[in-house]
Coordinates of N, CA, C and O and ligand atoms in Angstrom, one line a residue:
M1 N -5.5 12.6 22.2 CA -5.1 12.2 20.9 C -6.2 11.3 20.3 O -6.7 11.5 19.2
V2 N -6.6 10.3 21.0 CA -7.5 9.3 20.5 C -8.6 9.1 21.5 O -8.4 9.1 22.7
A3 N -9.9 9.1 21.0 CA -11.0 8.8 21.9 C -11.2 7.3 21.9 O -11.0 6.6 21.0
F4 N -11.7 6.8 23.1 CA -11.7 5.4 23.3 C -13.1 4.9 23.6 O -14.0 5.7 24.0
E5 N -13.3 3.6 23.3 CA -14.6 3.0 23.7 C -14.8 3.2 25.2 O -13.9 3.1 26.0
K6 N -16.0 3.5 25.6 CA -16.3 3.8 27.0 C -15.9 2.7 27.9 O -16.1 1.5 27.7
G7 N -15.2 3.1 29.0 CA -14.9 2.1 30.0 C -13.6 1.4 29.8 O -13.0 0.7 30.6
K8 N -13.0 1.6 28.5 CA -11.8 0.8 28.2 C -10.6 1.8 28.0 O -9.6 1.4 27.6
K9 N -10.8 3.0 28.4 CA -9.9 4.0 28.1 C -8.5 3.8 28.6 O -7.5 3.7 27.8
G10 N -8.4 3.6 29.9 CA -7.1 3.5 30.5 C -6.1 2.5 29.9 O -5.0 2.8 29.4
E11 N -6.6 1.3 29.8 CA -5.7 0.2 29.4 C -5.3 0.4 27.9 O -4.2 0.2 27.5
L12 N -6.3 0.7 27.1 CA -6.0 0.8 25.6 C -5.1 2.1 25.4 O -4.2 2.0 24.5
E13 N -5.4 3.1 26.1 CA -4.6 4.3 25.9 C -3.1 4.1 26.2 O -2.3 4.5 25.4
T14 N -2.9 3.5 27.3 CA -1.5 3.2 27.7 C -0.8 2.3 26.7 O 0.3 2.5 26.2
L15 N -1.6 1.3 26.3 CA -1.1 0.4 25.3 C -0.8 1.0 23.9 O 0.2 0.8 23.3
L16 N -1.7 1.9 23.5 CA -1.5 2.5 22.2 C -0.3 3.4 22.2 O 0.4 3.5 21.2
R17 N 0.0 4.1 23.3 CA 1.1 4.9 23.4 C 2.4 4.1 23.2 O 3.3 4.4 22.4
K18 N 2.4 2.9 23.8 CA 3.6 2.0 23.6 C 3.6 1.5 22.2 O 4.7 1.4 21.6
A19 N 2.4 1.1 21.6 CA 2.4 0.6 20.3 C 2.9 1.6 19.3 O 3.6 1.2 18.3
V20 N 2.4 2.8 19.4 CA 2.8 3.8 18.4 C 4.3 4.1 18.5 O 5.0 4.3 17.5
E21 N 4.8 4.1 19.7 CA 6.3 4.3 19.9 C 7.1 3.2 19.2 O 8.0 3.4 18.5
F22 N 6.6 2.0 19.4 CA 7.3 0.8 18.9 C 7.1 0.8 17.4 O 8.0 0.5 16.6
H23 N 5.9 1.0 16.9 CA 5.6 0.9 15.5 C 6.0 2.0 14.6 O 6.3 1.9 13.4
G24 N 6.1 3.2 15.2 CA 6.6 4.4 14.4 C 5.5 5.3 13.9 O 5.8 6.5 13.6
H25 N 4.3 4.9 13.8 CA 3.2 5.8 13.5 C 1.9 5.3 14.0 O 1.8 4.1 14.3
L26 N 0.9 6.2 14.0 CA -0.5 5.9 14.4 C -1.3 5.7 13.2 O -1.4 6.5 12.3
G27 N -2.0 4.5 13.1 CA -2.9 4.3 12.1 C -4.0 3.3 12.6 O -3.8 2.7 13.6
P28 N -5.0 3.1 11.8 CA -6.1 2.2 12.2 C -5.7 0.7 12.5 O -6.2 0.1 13.4
F29 N -4.7 0.3 11.7 CA -4.4 -1.2 11.8 C -3.6 -1.5 13.1 O -3.7 -2.6 13.6
V30 N -2.7 -0.6 13.5 CA -2.0 -0.8 14.7 C -2.9 -0.8 15.9 O -2.8 -1.6 16.9
V31 N -3.9 0.1 15.8 CA -5.0 0.2 16.9 C -5.8 -1.1 16.9 O -6.0 -1.7 18.0
I32 N -6.2 -1.6 15.7 CA -7.0 -2.8 15.6 C -6.2 -4.0 16.2 O -6.7 -4.8 17.0
G33 N -4.9 -4.0 15.9 CA -4.0 -5.1 16.4 C -4.0 -5.0 18.0 O -4.1 -6.1 18.6
A34 N -3.8 -3.8 18.5 CA -3.7 -3.7 20.0 C -5.0 -4.2 20.6 O -5.0 -4.9 21.6
R35 N -6.1 -3.8 20.0 CA -7.4 -4.3 20.5 C -7.6 -5.8 20.4 O -8.1 -6.4 21.3
M36 N -7.2 -6.3 19.3 CA -7.3 -7.8 19.1 C -6.4 -8.5 20.2 O -6.9 -9.5 20.7
G37 N -5.2 -8.0 20.4 CA -4.4 -8.6 21.5 C -5.0 -8.5 22.8 O -5.0 -9.5 23.6
L38 N -5.6 -7.4 23.2 CA -6.3 -7.2 24.5 C -7.4 -8.2 24.6 O -7.6 -8.8 25.6
I39 N -8.2 -8.3 23.5 CA -9.4 -9.2 23.6 C -9.0 -10.6 23.7 O -9.5 -11.4 24.5
G40 N -8.0 -11.0 22.9 CA -7.5 -12.4 23.0 C -7.0 -12.8 24.3 O -7.4 -13.8 24.9
V41 N -6.2 -11.9 25.0 CA -5.7 -12.2 26.3 C -6.8 -12.2 27.3 O -6.9 -13.1 28.2
R42 N -7.8 -11.3 27.2 CA -8.9 -11.3 28.1 C -9.7 -12.6 28.0 O -10.1 -13.2 29.0
E43 N -10.0 -13.0 26.7 CA -10.9 -14.2 26.5 C -10.2 -15.5 26.9 O -10.8 -16.4 27.3
M44 N -8.9 -15.5 26.8 CA -8.1 -16.7 27.1 C -7.9 -16.8 28.6 O -7.6 -17.8 29.2
G45 N -8.1 -15.6 29.3 CA -7.9 -15.6 30.7 C -6.4 -15.7 31.0 O -6.0 -16.0 32.1
A46 N -5.6 -15.4 30.0 CA -4.1 -15.5 30.2 C -3.6 -14.1 30.6 O -4.2 -13.1 30.3
K47 N -2.5 -14.1 31.3 CA -1.9 -12.8 31.6 C -1.1 -12.4 30.3 O -0.9 -13.1 29.4
R48 N -0.8 -11.1 30.3 CA -0.2 -10.5 29.1 C 1.1 -11.3 28.6 O 1.4 -11.3 27.5
N49 N 1.8 -11.8 29.6 CA 3.0 -12.5 29.2 C 3.0 -14.0 29.6 O 4.0 -14.5 30.0
D50 N 1.8 -14.5 29.5 CA 1.7 -15.9 29.8 C 2.6 -16.7 28.9 O 2.6 -16.6 27.7
E51 N 3.5 -17.5 29.6 CA 4.5 -18.3 28.9 C 4.0 -19.2 27.8 O 4.6 -19.5 26.8
E52 N 2.7 -19.6 28.1 CA 2.2 -20.7 27.2 C 1.4 -20.1 26.0 O 0.9 -20.9 25.2
L53 N 1.1 -18.8 26.1 CA 0.3 -18.2 25.0 C 1.0 -18.2 23.7 O 2.2 -17.9 23.6
R54 N 0.3 -18.7 22.6 CA 0.8 -18.7 21.3 C -0.3 -18.1 20.4 O -1.5 -18.3 20.6
I55 N 0.2 -17.3 19.4 CA -0.7 -16.6 18.5 C -0.4 -16.8 17.1 O 0.8 -16.8 16.7
T56 N -1.4 -17.1 16.3 CA -1.3 -17.2 14.8 C -2.1 -16.0 14.2 O -3.3 -15.9 14.4
V57 N -1.3 -15.1 13.5 CA -2.0 -14.0 12.9 C -2.2 -14.3 11.4 O -1.2 -14.7 10.8
C58 N -3.4 -14.2 10.9 CA -3.6 -14.4 9.5 C -3.9 -13.1 8.9 O -4.9 -12.4 9.2
S59 N -3.0 -12.6 8.0 CA -3.1 -11.3 7.4 C -2.2 -11.3 6.2 O -1.3 -12.1 6.0
K60 N -2.4 -10.3 5.4 CA -1.5 -10.1 4.3 C -0.2 -9.5 4.9 O -0.3 -8.6 5.8
Y61 N 1.0 -9.9 4.4 CA 2.2 -9.3 4.9 C 2.6 -8.1 4.1 O 3.6 -8.1 3.5
S62 N 1.7 -7.1 4.2 CA 2.0 -5.8 3.5 C 1.3 -4.7 4.3 O 0.2 -4.9 4.8
V63 N 2.0 -3.6 4.3 CA 1.4 -2.4 5.0 C 0.3 -1.9 4.2 O 0.3 -1.9 3.0
P64 N -0.9 -1.4 4.8 CA -1.0 -1.2 6.2 C -1.6 -2.4 7.0 O -1.6 -2.4 8.2
F65 N -1.9 -3.5 6.3 CA -2.6 -4.6 7.0 C -1.6 -5.2 8.0 O -2.1 -5.6 9.2
S66 N -0.4 -5.4 7.7 CA 0.6 -6.0 8.6 C 0.9 -5.2 9.8 O 1.5 -5.7 10.8
C67 N 0.4 -3.9 9.8 CA 0.6 -3.1 11.0 C -0.1 -3.7 12.2 O 0.3 -3.5 13.4
V68 N -1.1 -4.5 12.0 CA -1.8 -5.2 13.1 C -0.9 -6.1 13.9 O -1.0 -6.2 15.1
I69 N 0.1 -6.6 13.3 CA 1.1 -7.5 13.9 C 1.8 -6.8 15.1 O 1.9 -7.3 16.2
D70 N 2.2 -5.5 14.8 CA 2.9 -4.8 15.9 C 1.9 -4.5 17.1 O 2.3 -4.5 18.2
G71 N 0.7 -4.1 16.8 CA -0.3 -3.9 17.8 C -0.5 -5.2 18.7 O -0.5 -5.1 19.9
I72 N -0.6 -6.3 18.0 CA -0.8 -7.6 18.7 C 0.4 -7.9 19.6 O 0.3 -8.3 20.7
Q73 N 1.6 -7.7 19.0 CA 2.8 -8.0 19.7 C 3.0 -7.2 21.0 O 3.4 -7.7 22.0
V74 N 2.7 -5.9 20.9 CA 2.8 -5.0 22.0 C 1.8 -5.4 23.1 O 2.1 -5.4 24.3
A75 N 0.6 -5.7 22.6 CA -0.5 -6.0 23.6 C -0.3 -7.4 24.3 O -0.8 -7.6 25.4
T76 N 0.4 -8.3 23.7 CA 0.5 -9.7 24.2 C 1.9 -10.1 24.6 O 2.1 -11.1 25.3
R77 N 2.9 -9.4 24.1 CA 4.3 -9.8 24.2 C 4.6 -11.1 23.5 O 5.6 -11.8 23.8
C78 N 3.7 -11.6 22.7 CA 4.0 -12.7 21.8 C 4.5 -12.1 20.5 O 3.8 -11.3 19.9
T79 N 5.8 -12.4 20.2 CA 6.4 -11.7 19.0 C 6.9 -12.7 18.1 O 7.1 -13.9 18.4
M80 N 7.2 -12.3 16.9 CA 7.9 -13.1 15.9 C 9.3 -13.5 16.4 O 9.7 -14.6 16.3
G81 N 9.9 -12.6 17.2 CA 11.3 -12.8 17.7 C 11.3 -13.9 18.8 O 12.2 -14.7 18.8
N82 N 10.3 -14.0 19.6 CA 10.3 -15.0 20.7 C 9.5 -16.3 20.2 O 9.3 -17.2 21.0
K83 N 9.1 -16.2 18.9 CA 8.5 -17.3 18.3 C 7.1 -17.7 18.9 O 6.7 -18.9 18.8
K84 N 6.5 -16.8 19.7 CA 5.2 -17.1 20.2 C 4.1 -16.6 19.3 O 2.9 -16.8 19.5
L85 N 4.6 -15.9 18.2 CA 3.6 -15.4 17.2 C 4.1 -15.8 15.9 O 5.3 -15.7 15.6
R86 N 3.2 -16.3 15.1 CA 3.5 -16.6 13.7 C 2.5 -16.0 12.8 O 1.4 -15.8 13.2
L87 N 2.9 -15.9 11.5 CA 2.1 -15.2 10.5 C 1.7 -16.2 9.4 O 2.6 -17.0 9.0
K88 N 0.4 -16.1 9.1 CA 0.0 -16.9 7.9 C -0.6 -15.9 6.9 O -1.4 -15.0 7.3
N89 N -0.3 -16.1 5.7 CA -0.8 -15.2 4.7 C -2.3 -15.4 4.4 O -2.7 -16.6 4.3
S90 N -3.0 -14.4 4.5 CA -4.5 -14.5 4.4 C -5.1 -13.2 3.9 O -4.5 -12.1 4.1
S91 N -6.3 -13.2 3.4 CA -6.8 -11.9 2.8 C -7.5 -11.1 3.9 O -7.5 -9.9 3.8
G92 N -8.1 -11.7 4.9 CA -8.7 -10.9 6.0 C -7.7 -10.6 7.1 O -6.5 -10.7 6.9
I93 N -8.2 -10.3 8.3 CA -7.4 -10.2 9.5 C -8.0 -11.0 10.6 O -9.1 -10.7 11.1
T94 N -7.3 -12.0 11.0 CA -7.7 -12.9 12.1 C -6.5 -13.2 13.0 O -5.4 -13.3 12.5
A95 N -6.8 -13.3 14.3 CA -5.7 -13.8 15.2 C -6.3 -15.0 16.0 O -7.3 -14.9 16.6
R96 N -5.5 -16.1 16.0 CA -5.9 -17.2 16.8 C -5.0 -17.3 18.0 O -3.8 -17.3 17.9
F97 N -5.6 -17.4 19.2 CA -4.9 -17.5 20.5 C -5.0 -18.9 21.0 O -6.1 -19.4 21.1
E98 N -3.9 -19.4 21.5 CA -3.9 -20.8 22.0 C -3.0 -20.9 23.2 O -2.0 -20.2 23.3
V99 N -3.5 -21.7 24.2 CA -2.6 -22.0 25.4 C -2.6 -23.5 25.5 O -3.6 -24.2 25.6
R100 N -1.4 -24.0 25.5 CA -1.1 -25.5 25.7 C -2.0 -26.3 24.7 O -2.5 -27.4 25.1
N101 N -2.2 -25.8 23.5 CA -3.0 -26.6 22.5 C -4.4 -26.9 23.0 O -5.0 -27.8 22.5
E102 N -4.8 -26.3 24.1 CA -6.1 -26.6 24.6 C -7.1 -25.5 24.2 O -7.9 -25.6 23.3
K103 N -7.1 -24.5 25.0 CA -8.0 -23.4 24.8 C -7.7 -22.6 23.6 O -6.5 -22.3 23.3
Q104 N -8.7 -22.3 22.8 CA -8.5 -21.5 21.6 C -9.6 -20.4 21.5 O -10.7 -20.7 21.6
V105 N -9.1 -19.2 21.1 CA -10.0 -18.1 20.9 C -9.6 -17.5 19.6 O -8.4 -17.3 19.3
T106 N -10.5 -17.2 18.7 CA -10.2 -16.5 17.5 C -10.9 -15.1 17.4 O -12.0 -15.0 17.7
V107 N -10.1 -14.1 17.2 CA -10.6 -12.8 17.0 C -10.4 -12.3 15.6 O -9.3 -12.4 15.1
K108 N -11.5 -12.0 15.0 CA -11.5 -11.6 13.6 C -12.0 -10.2 13.4 O -13.0 -9.8 14.0
V109 N -11.4 -9.5 12.5 CA -11.9 -8.2 12.2 C -13.1 -8.4 11.3 O -13.1 -9.2 10.3
H110 N -14.2 -7.7 11.7 CA -15.5 -7.9 10.9 C -15.2 -7.7 9.4 O -14.7 -6.6 9.1
P111 N -15.6 -8.6 8.6 CA -15.3 -8.5 7.1 C -15.8 -7.1 6.5 O -15.1 -6.6 5.7
A112 N -16.9 -6.6 7.0 CA -17.4 -5.3 6.4 C -16.5 -4.2 6.8 O -16.2 -3.3 5.9
I113 N -16.0 -4.2 8.0 CA -15.0 -3.2 8.4 C -13.7 -3.3 7.7 O -13.1 -2.3 7.2
F114 N -13.3 -4.5 7.6 CA -12.0 -4.8 6.8 C -12.1 -4.3 5.4 O -11.2 -3.7 4.9
E115 N -13.2 -4.6 4.7 CA -13.4 -4.3 3.3 C -13.4 -2.7 3.2 O -12.8 -2.2 2.2
R116 N -14.1 -2.1 4.1 CA -14.1 -0.6 4.0 C -12.7 0.0 4.1 O -12.4 0.9 3.4
L117 N -12.0 -0.5 5.1 CA -10.6 0.0 5.3 C -9.7 -0.3 4.1 O -8.9 0.5 3.6
K118 N -9.9 -1.6 3.6 CA -9.0 -2.0 2.5 C -9.3 -1.1 1.3 O -8.3 -0.6 0.7
N119 N -10.5 -0.9 1.0 CA -10.9 -0.1 -0.2 C -10.3 1.3 -0.1 O -9.8 1.9 -1.0
K120 N -10.4 1.8 1.1 CA -9.9 3.2 1.4 C -8.4 3.2 1.1 O -7.9 4.1 0.4
F121 N -7.7 2.3 1.7 CA -6.2 2.3 1.5 C -5.7 2.0 0.2 O -4.7 2.4 -0.3
L122 N -6.5 1.2 -0.5 CA -6.1 0.7 -1.9 C -6.4 1.8 -2.9 O -5.8 1.9 -4.0
S123 N -7.4 2.6 -2.6 CA -7.9 3.6 -3.6 C -7.2 4.9 -3.6 O -7.2 5.7 -4.5
E124 N -6.5 5.2 -2.5 CA -5.8 6.5 -2.4 C -4.7 6.5 -1.4 O -4.6 5.5 -0.6
N125 N -3.8 7.5 -1.5 CA -2.8 7.6 -0.5 C -3.4 8.4 0.7 O -3.6 9.6 0.6
V126 N -3.6 7.7 1.8 CA -4.3 8.3 2.9 C -3.3 9.3 3.7 O -2.3 8.8 4.1
P127 N -3.7 10.5 3.8 CA -2.8 11.5 4.5 C -2.8 11.2 6.0 O -3.8 10.6 6.5
T128 N -1.8 11.7 6.6 CA -1.5 11.5 8.1 C -2.7 11.9 8.9 O -3.2 11.1 9.8
S129 N -3.3 13.0 8.6 CA -4.4 13.5 9.4 C -5.6 12.5 9.4 O -6.3 12.2 10.4
E130 N -5.8 12.0 8.2 CA -6.9 11.0 8.0 C -6.6 9.7 8.7 O -7.5 9.0 9.2
M131 N -5.3 9.3 8.6 CA -4.8 8.1 9.3 C -5.2 8.2 10.8 O -5.6 7.2 11.4
H132 N -4.9 9.4 11.4 CA -5.2 9.6 12.8 C -6.7 9.5 13.1 O -7.1 9.0 14.1
E133 N -7.5 10.1 12.1 CA -8.9 10.0 12.3 C -9.4 8.6 12.3 O -10.3 8.1 13.1
L134 N -8.9 7.8 11.3 CA -9.3 6.4 11.2 C -8.8 5.6 12.4 O -9.5 4.7 12.9
A135 N -7.7 6.0 13.0 CA -7.2 5.3 14.2 C -8.2 5.6 15.3 O -8.4 4.7 16.2
Q136 N -8.7 6.8 15.4 CA -9.6 7.2 16.4 C -10.9 6.4 16.3 O -11.4 5.9 17.3
I137 N -11.4 6.2 15.1 CA -12.6 5.4 14.9 C -12.3 4.0 15.3 O -13.1 3.4 16.0
A138 N -11.1 3.5 14.9 CA -10.8 2.1 15.3 C -10.7 1.9 16.8 O -11.0 0.8 17.3
A139 N -10.3 2.9 17.5 CA -10.2 2.8 19.0 C -11.5 2.9 19.7 O -11.7 2.4 20.7
S140 N -12.4 3.7 19.1 CA -13.7 4.0 19.8 C -14.9 3.1 19.3 O -15.9 3.1 20.0
M141 N -14.7 2.4 18.2 CA -15.9 1.6 17.7 C -16.2 0.5 18.7 O -15.3 -0.2 19.2
P142 N -17.5 0.3 19.0 CA -17.8 -0.8 19.9 C -17.3 -2.2 19.5 O -17.2 -2.5 18.3
E143 N -16.8 -2.9 20.5 CA -16.1 -4.2 20.2 C -16.9 -5.1 19.3 O -16.4 -5.7 18.4
D144 N -18.3 -5.2 19.6 CA -19.1 -6.2 18.9 C -19.4 -5.8 17.4 O -19.8 -6.6 16.6
E145 N -19.1 -4.5 17.1 CA -19.3 -4.0 15.7 C -18.0 -4.2 14.9 O -18.0 -4.3 13.7
M146 N -16.9 -4.3 15.6 CA -15.6 -4.3 15.0 C -15.0 -5.7 14.9 O -14.3 -6.0 13.9
F147 N -15.3 -6.6 15.8 CA -14.7 -7.9 15.9 C -15.7 -9.0 16.0 O -16.8 -8.8 16.6
I148 N -15.3 -10.1 15.5 CA -16.1 -11.4 15.7 C -15.2 -12.3 16.6 O -14.0 -12.5 16.2
I149 N -15.7 -12.6 17.7 CA -14.9 -13.5 18.6 C -15.5 -14.8 18.7 O -16.7 -15.0 19.0
E150 N -14.7 -15.8 18.4 CA -15.1 -17.2 18.4 C -14.4 -18.0 19.4 O -13.2 -17.8 19.6
G151 N -15.1 -18.9 20.1 CA -14.5 -19.9 21.0 C -14.4 -19.4 22.4 O -13.7 -19.9 23.2
K152 N -15.2 -18.3 22.7 CA -15.1 -17.8 24.1 C -16.0 -18.6 25.0 O -16.8 -19.3 24.6
Ligands
ZN1 ZN1 1.4 1.1 10.5

């Protein structure tokens, strides 16, 4: 269904299946969220359900941008419900990962990528087939082209 960045297939593929089931559809933003969650957990050296992990997601609270929240939640098990994830209204998409107020890592969607996706979604009603295509691109794009990671 989705092609993946080389060497990262297994983990992301399993996760995306869960994320899509939870979220209800496949699109680029839920994929981006899942990748952000995986990167954050990896960079923090935290396990997926580290009790101490807290995440602040900065995004617009409107679809399709807010779809990243579900990807991050499934990837990290930090959710709005367990209060380990909170949302701040913002124009881009950034997630800040913290453990015990010490270590901090910020994962940001590259502004150029974000602008391209934003313009696409704001200018037209994107059909399902194209949503899946964009999801595939989001899954396979090299990490350093897609994200800016700070504090690692
Ligand atoms: Zn969505």
